[in-house]
Amino acid sequence: MIGNWSVAHFRARFGGAGGRSAPGSSAPVTYGLIILCCLVFVLGPAAGLNPAYGSGEGLIAAQRAYFHRWGVVPAELFEGAPRAVLTPATALFVHGSWVHLLGNMLFLYVFGAMTEERMGRVQFTLFYLGCGYLALLGYAAANDDSTQSLVGASGAISAVLGAFLFLFPGARVTSLLPFLLFLPLRFPAWVVLPFWAALQWVAAGRAAQGPGVAYLAHLVGFGLGFGYAWARFGRPTRVKAAPAPAPEGENQP
């Protein structure tokens, strides 16, 4: 769950030269994903707003059934059932609580817009879905006997962070640090995001199997995102130079 990070980022701005436009000026996929996740949450049982799911014990039972149907259940995923194979994709749009939803959507809003602008709409959509699927699949493979449902967009958003780090290492990120009395400080992405990844690594080593924060999915997603950005954008494009035209005095008759 992205909202549980120890370092909370609220705004990022490209710190380089060149007069780049403000982040998010053209990021319909990012905003569409945010709207879709919010609609799915509000209409589902976790929000507690849909009377169709009842209340009290009935609502809790509906939530469990909903997460089991649309979330990733590692023990069922590797049994080969067609429905279970789709759950790493459907789980990306399901969230367990308001805090879970708002935390994830905040980070997608901050880091997704600039990444989408750099990649392009179609490529960003495939990147987001593909890395999100693989991140949840990686978590399930490491916990293949777990019967707990895993939901949330954290793996996909972590991939966005990995790509953002490679594409915009000098972007200035406004952060609130708990151990500094939550004073807003600005750091470059190359400082903030590796620090976050290190925290996920430590937390993953200490986390017990079961529900809660899927730190391993964060790490898998982050690595996939960074690796994809490096493979796709890391090599300079070679432009074959056309031969310069000969001076007029050297033209042959």
Coordinates of C-alpha atoms in Angstrom, one line a residue:
M1 CA 0.0 0.0 0.0
I2 CA 1.6 3.2 -1.2
G3 CA -0.1 5.3 1.5
N4 CA 2.0 3.5 4.2
W5 CA 5.3 4.9 3.1
S6 CA 7.4 6.6 5.7
V7 CA 8.2 9.4 3.2
A8 CA 5.1 11.1 1.8
H9 CA 5.5 13.0 -1.5
F10 CA 3.0 15.6 -2.5
R11 CA 4.4 17.4 -5.5
A12 CA 7.1 16.8 -8.0
R13 CA 8.4 19.2 -10.6
F14 CA 11.0 18.7 -13.3
G15 CA 14.1 20.5 -12.2
G16 CA 15.9 20.7 -15.5
A17 CA 16.1 23.4 -18.1
G18 CA 14.3 23.6 -21.3
G19 CA 11.0 25.2 -20.2
R20 CA 9.1 22.0 -19.8
S21 CA 5.4 22.3 -19.3
A22 CA 3.8 21.7 -15.9
P23 CA 3.4 18.0 -15.0
G24 CA 0.1 16.5 -15.9
S25 CA -0.8 19.0 -18.6
S26 CA -1.5 16.1 -20.9
A27 CA -1.9 12.9 -19.0
P28 CA -5.4 11.5 -19.7
V29 CA -4.5 7.9 -18.9
T30 CA -3.2 8.8 -15.5
Y31 CA -6.4 10.8 -14.7
G32 CA -8.5 8.1 -16.2
L33 CA -6.9 5.4 -14.0
I34 CA -7.5 7.6 -10.9
I35 CA -11.2 8.1 -11.8
L36 CA -11.7 4.4 -12.6
C37 CA -10.2 3.3 -9.3
C38 CA -12.3 5.8 -7.3
L39 CA -15.5 4.7 -9.1
V40 CA -14.7 1.0 -8.5
F41 CA -14.1 1.8 -4.8
V42 CA -17.2 3.9 -4.2
L43 CA -19.4 1.4 -5.9
G44 CA -17.9 -1.6 -4.1
P45 CA -18.4 -2.7 -0.5
A46 CA -15.1 -1.4 1.0
A47 CA -16.4 2.2 0.8
G48 CA -19.5 1.4 2.8
L49 CA -21.6 3.8 0.7
N50 CA -23.5 1.2 -1.5
P51 CA -26.6 0.1 0.4
A52 CA -26.8 -3.0 -1.8
Y53 CA -24.0 -4.6 0.3
G54 CA -25.9 -4.1 3.6
S55 CA -24.3 -3.2 6.9
G56 CA -22.7 -4.7 10.0
E57 CA -21.7 -8.4 9.6
G58 CA -23.3 -8.6 6.2
L59 CA -21.1 -5.8 4.9
I60 CA -18.0 -7.4 6.3
A61 CA -18.9 -10.7 4.7
A62 CA -19.6 -8.9 1.4
Q63 CA -16.2 -7.2 1.6
R64 CA -14.4 -10.5 2.1
A65 CA -16.2 -12.1 -0.8
Y66 CA -15.5 -9.1 -3.0
F67 CA -11.8 -9.1 -2.3
H68 CA -11.7 -12.9 -2.8
R69 CA -13.4 -12.6 -6.2
W70 CA -11.4 -9.7 -7.6
G71 CA -8.2 -9.8 -5.7
V72 CA -5.2 -12.1 -6.0
V73 CA -5.3 -15.3 -3.9
P74 CA -1.8 -16.8 -4.3
A75 CA -2.9 -20.4 -3.4
E76 CA -5.6 -20.3 -6.1
L77 CA -3.6 -18.4 -8.7
F78 CA -1.2 -21.2 -9.4
E79 CA -4.0 -23.8 -9.6
G80 CA -4.5 -22.7 -13.2
A81 CA -8.2 -21.6 -13.0
P82 CA -8.9 -19.1 -15.8
R83 CA -10.6 -16.7 -13.5
A84 CA -7.7 -16.6 -11.1
V85 CA -5.3 -15.9 -13.9
L86 CA -7.1 -12.6 -14.5
T87 CA -7.0 -11.5 -10.9
P88 CA -3.5 -9.8 -11.0
A89 CA -5.1 -7.4 -13.5
T90 CA -8.5 -6.9 -11.7
A91 CA -6.8 -6.4 -8.3
L92 CA -5.1 -3.3 -9.6
F93 CA -8.4 -1.4 -9.5
V94 CA -9.6 -2.7 -6.1
H95 CA -8.7 -1.1 -2.8
G96 CA -9.3 -2.1 0.8
S97 CA -10.0 1.2 2.5
W98 CA -10.2 5.0 2.0
V99 CA -6.7 5.4 3.2
H100 CA -5.5 2.7 0.9
L101 CA -7.2 4.3 -2.1
L102 CA -6.3 7.9 -1.4
G103 CA -2.6 7.1 -0.7
N104 CA -2.2 5.2 -3.9
M105 CA -4.1 7.8 -6.0
L106 CA -2.0 10.6 -4.6
F107 CA 1.2 9.0 -5.7
L108 CA -0.2 8.1 -9.1
Y109 CA -1.2 11.7 -9.6
V110 CA 2.1 13.0 -8.5
F111 CA 4.4 10.7 -10.5
G112 CA 2.1 9.3 -13.2
A113 CA 1.5 12.5 -15.2
M114 CA 5.1 13.3 -16.1
T115 CA 5.9 9.6 -16.8
E116 CA 2.9 9.3 -19.1
E117 CA 3.9 12.5 -20.9
R118 CA 7.4 11.0 -21.5
M119 CA 6.2 7.6 -22.6
G120 CA 3.1 8.4 -24.5
R121 CA -0.5 7.3 -23.7
V122 CA -0.5 3.8 -25.3
Q123 CA 2.9 2.9 -24.0
F124 CA 2.2 4.1 -20.5
T125 CA -1.1 2.2 -20.4
L126 CA 0.6 -1.1 -21.4
F127 CA 3.5 -0.3 -19.1
Y128 CA 1.2 0.3 -16.1
L129 CA -0.9 -2.7 -16.6
G130 CA 1.9 -5.1 -17.5
C131 CA 4.2 -4.1 -14.6
G132 CA 1.3 -4.1 -12.2
Y133 CA 0.3 -7.6 -13.2
L134 CA 3.9 -8.9 -12.9
A135 CA 4.4 -7.2 -9.6
L136 CA 1.4 -8.9 -8.1
L137 CA 2.4 -12.2 -9.8
G138 CA 5.8 -11.9 -8.2
Y139 CA 4.3 -11.4 -4.8
A140 CA 2.0 -14.4 -5.3
A141 CA 4.8 -16.6 -6.4
A142 CA 6.8 -15.8 -3.2
N143 CA 3.7 -16.6 -1.1
D144 CA 2.2 -19.4 -3.2
D145 CA 0.5 -21.1 -0.3
S146 CA -1.2 -18.0 1.1
T147 CA -5.0 -17.8 1.0
Q148 CA -5.1 -14.1 1.8
S149 CA -6.5 -11.8 -0.9
L150 CA -4.2 -9.1 -2.2
V151 CA -5.7 -5.9 -3.8
G152 CA -4.4 -2.5 -4.8
A153 CA -2.5 -0.6 -7.4
S154 CA 0.7 -0.4 -5.4
G155 CA 2.7 -2.7 -7.6
A156 CA 1.8 -0.7 -10.7
I157 CA 2.4 2.7 -9.1
S158 CA 5.8 1.4 -7.8
A159 CA 6.7 0.7 -11.4
V160 CA 5.8 4.3 -12.2
L161 CA 8.1 5.4 -9.5
G162 CA 10.9 3.3 -10.9
A163 CA 10.4 4.7 -14.3
F164 CA 10.2 8.2 -12.9
L165 CA 13.5 7.8 -11.2
F166 CA 15.2 6.9 -14.4
L167 CA 13.5 9.4 -16.6
F168 CA 13.5 12.4 -14.2
P169 CA 16.3 11.9 -11.6
G170 CA 16.7 15.6 -11.1
A171 CA 13.0 16.3 -10.5
R172 CA 12.5 18.1 -7.2
V173 CA 10.1 16.2 -4.9
T174 CA 8.4 17.9 -1.9
S175 CA 8.5 15.4 1.0
L176 CA 7.2 15.3 4.6
L177 CA 9.6 13.6 6.9
P178 CA 8.1 12.3 10.2
F179 CA 11.5 12.5 12.1
L180 CA 11.8 16.2 11.1
L181 CA 8.4 17.2 12.5
F182 CA 6.8 16.8 9.0
L183 CA 8.5 19.9 7.7
P184 CA 8.1 20.1 3.9
L185 CA 11.5 19.7 2.3
R186 CA 12.5 19.4 -1.4
F187 CA 14.9 16.7 -2.6
P188 CA 15.8 15.4 -6.0
A189 CA 14.2 12.1 -7.1
W190 CA 17.5 10.3 -7.1
V191 CA 17.7 10.9 -3.4
V192 CA 14.1 10.3 -2.4
L193 CA 13.1 7.2 -4.4
P194 CA 16.2 5.0 -3.7
F195 CA 15.6 5.8 -0.1
W196 CA 12.0 4.7 -0.4
A197 CA 13.1 1.5 -2.2
A198 CA 15.6 0.7 0.6
L199 CA 12.8 1.1 3.2
Q200 CA 10.7 -1.4 1.2
W201 CA 13.5 -3.8 1.1
V202 CA 14.0 -3.7 4.9
A203 CA 10.2 -3.9 5.5
A204 CA 9.9 -6.8 3.1
G205 CA 12.5 -8.7 5.1
R206 CA 10.6 -8.2 8.3
A207 CA 7.0 -8.6 7.1
A208 CA 5.2 -11.7 8.0
Q209 CA 3.1 -13.6 5.4
G210 CA -0.5 -12.4 5.3
P211 CA -2.4 -9.3 4.6
G212 CA -1.2 -5.8 5.1
V213 CA 1.4 -4.0 3.0
A214 CA 2.8 -6.1 0.1
Y215 CA 6.3 -4.7 0.2
L216 CA 7.6 -7.4 -2.1
A217 CA 5.1 -6.3 -4.8
H218 CA 6.5 -2.7 -4.3
L219 CA 10.0 -3.9 -4.9
V220 CA 9.2 -6.0 -7.9
G221 CA 7.2 -3.2 -9.5
F222 CA 9.9 -0.6 -8.8
G223 CA 12.6 -2.8 -10.3
L224 CA 10.4 -3.6 -13.4
G225 CA 9.6 0.1 -13.9
F226 CA 13.2 1.2 -13.6
G227 CA 14.4 -1.7 -15.9
Y228 CA 11.8 -0.9 -18.5
A229 CA 12.7 2.8 -18.6
W230 CA 16.4 2.0 -18.9
A231 CA 15.8 -0.5 -21.7
R232 CA 13.4 1.8 -23.6
F233 CA 14.9 5.2 -23.0
G234 CA 18.4 4.6 -21.8
R235 CA 20.1 4.2 -25.1
P236 CA 20.6 7.4 -27.1
T237 CA 18.8 7.4 -30.5
R238 CA 21.3 7.3 -33.3
V239 CA 20.3 9.6 -36.2
K240 CA 22.0 9.0 -39.4
A241 CA 23.3 12.3 -40.6
A242 CA 22.6 13.2 -44.2
P243 CA 25.7 14.3 -46.2
A244 CA 26.1 18.0 -46.3
P245 CA 25.4 19.5 -49.8
A246 CA 28.5 20.5 -51.6
P247 CA 29.2 24.3 -51.9
E248 CA 28.0 25.8 -55.1
G249 CA 31.4 26.2 -56.5
E250 CA 32.1 22.5 -56.2
N251 CA 29.1 21.3 -58.1
Q252 CA 30.0 19.2 -61.0
P253 CA 28.6 20.1 -64.4

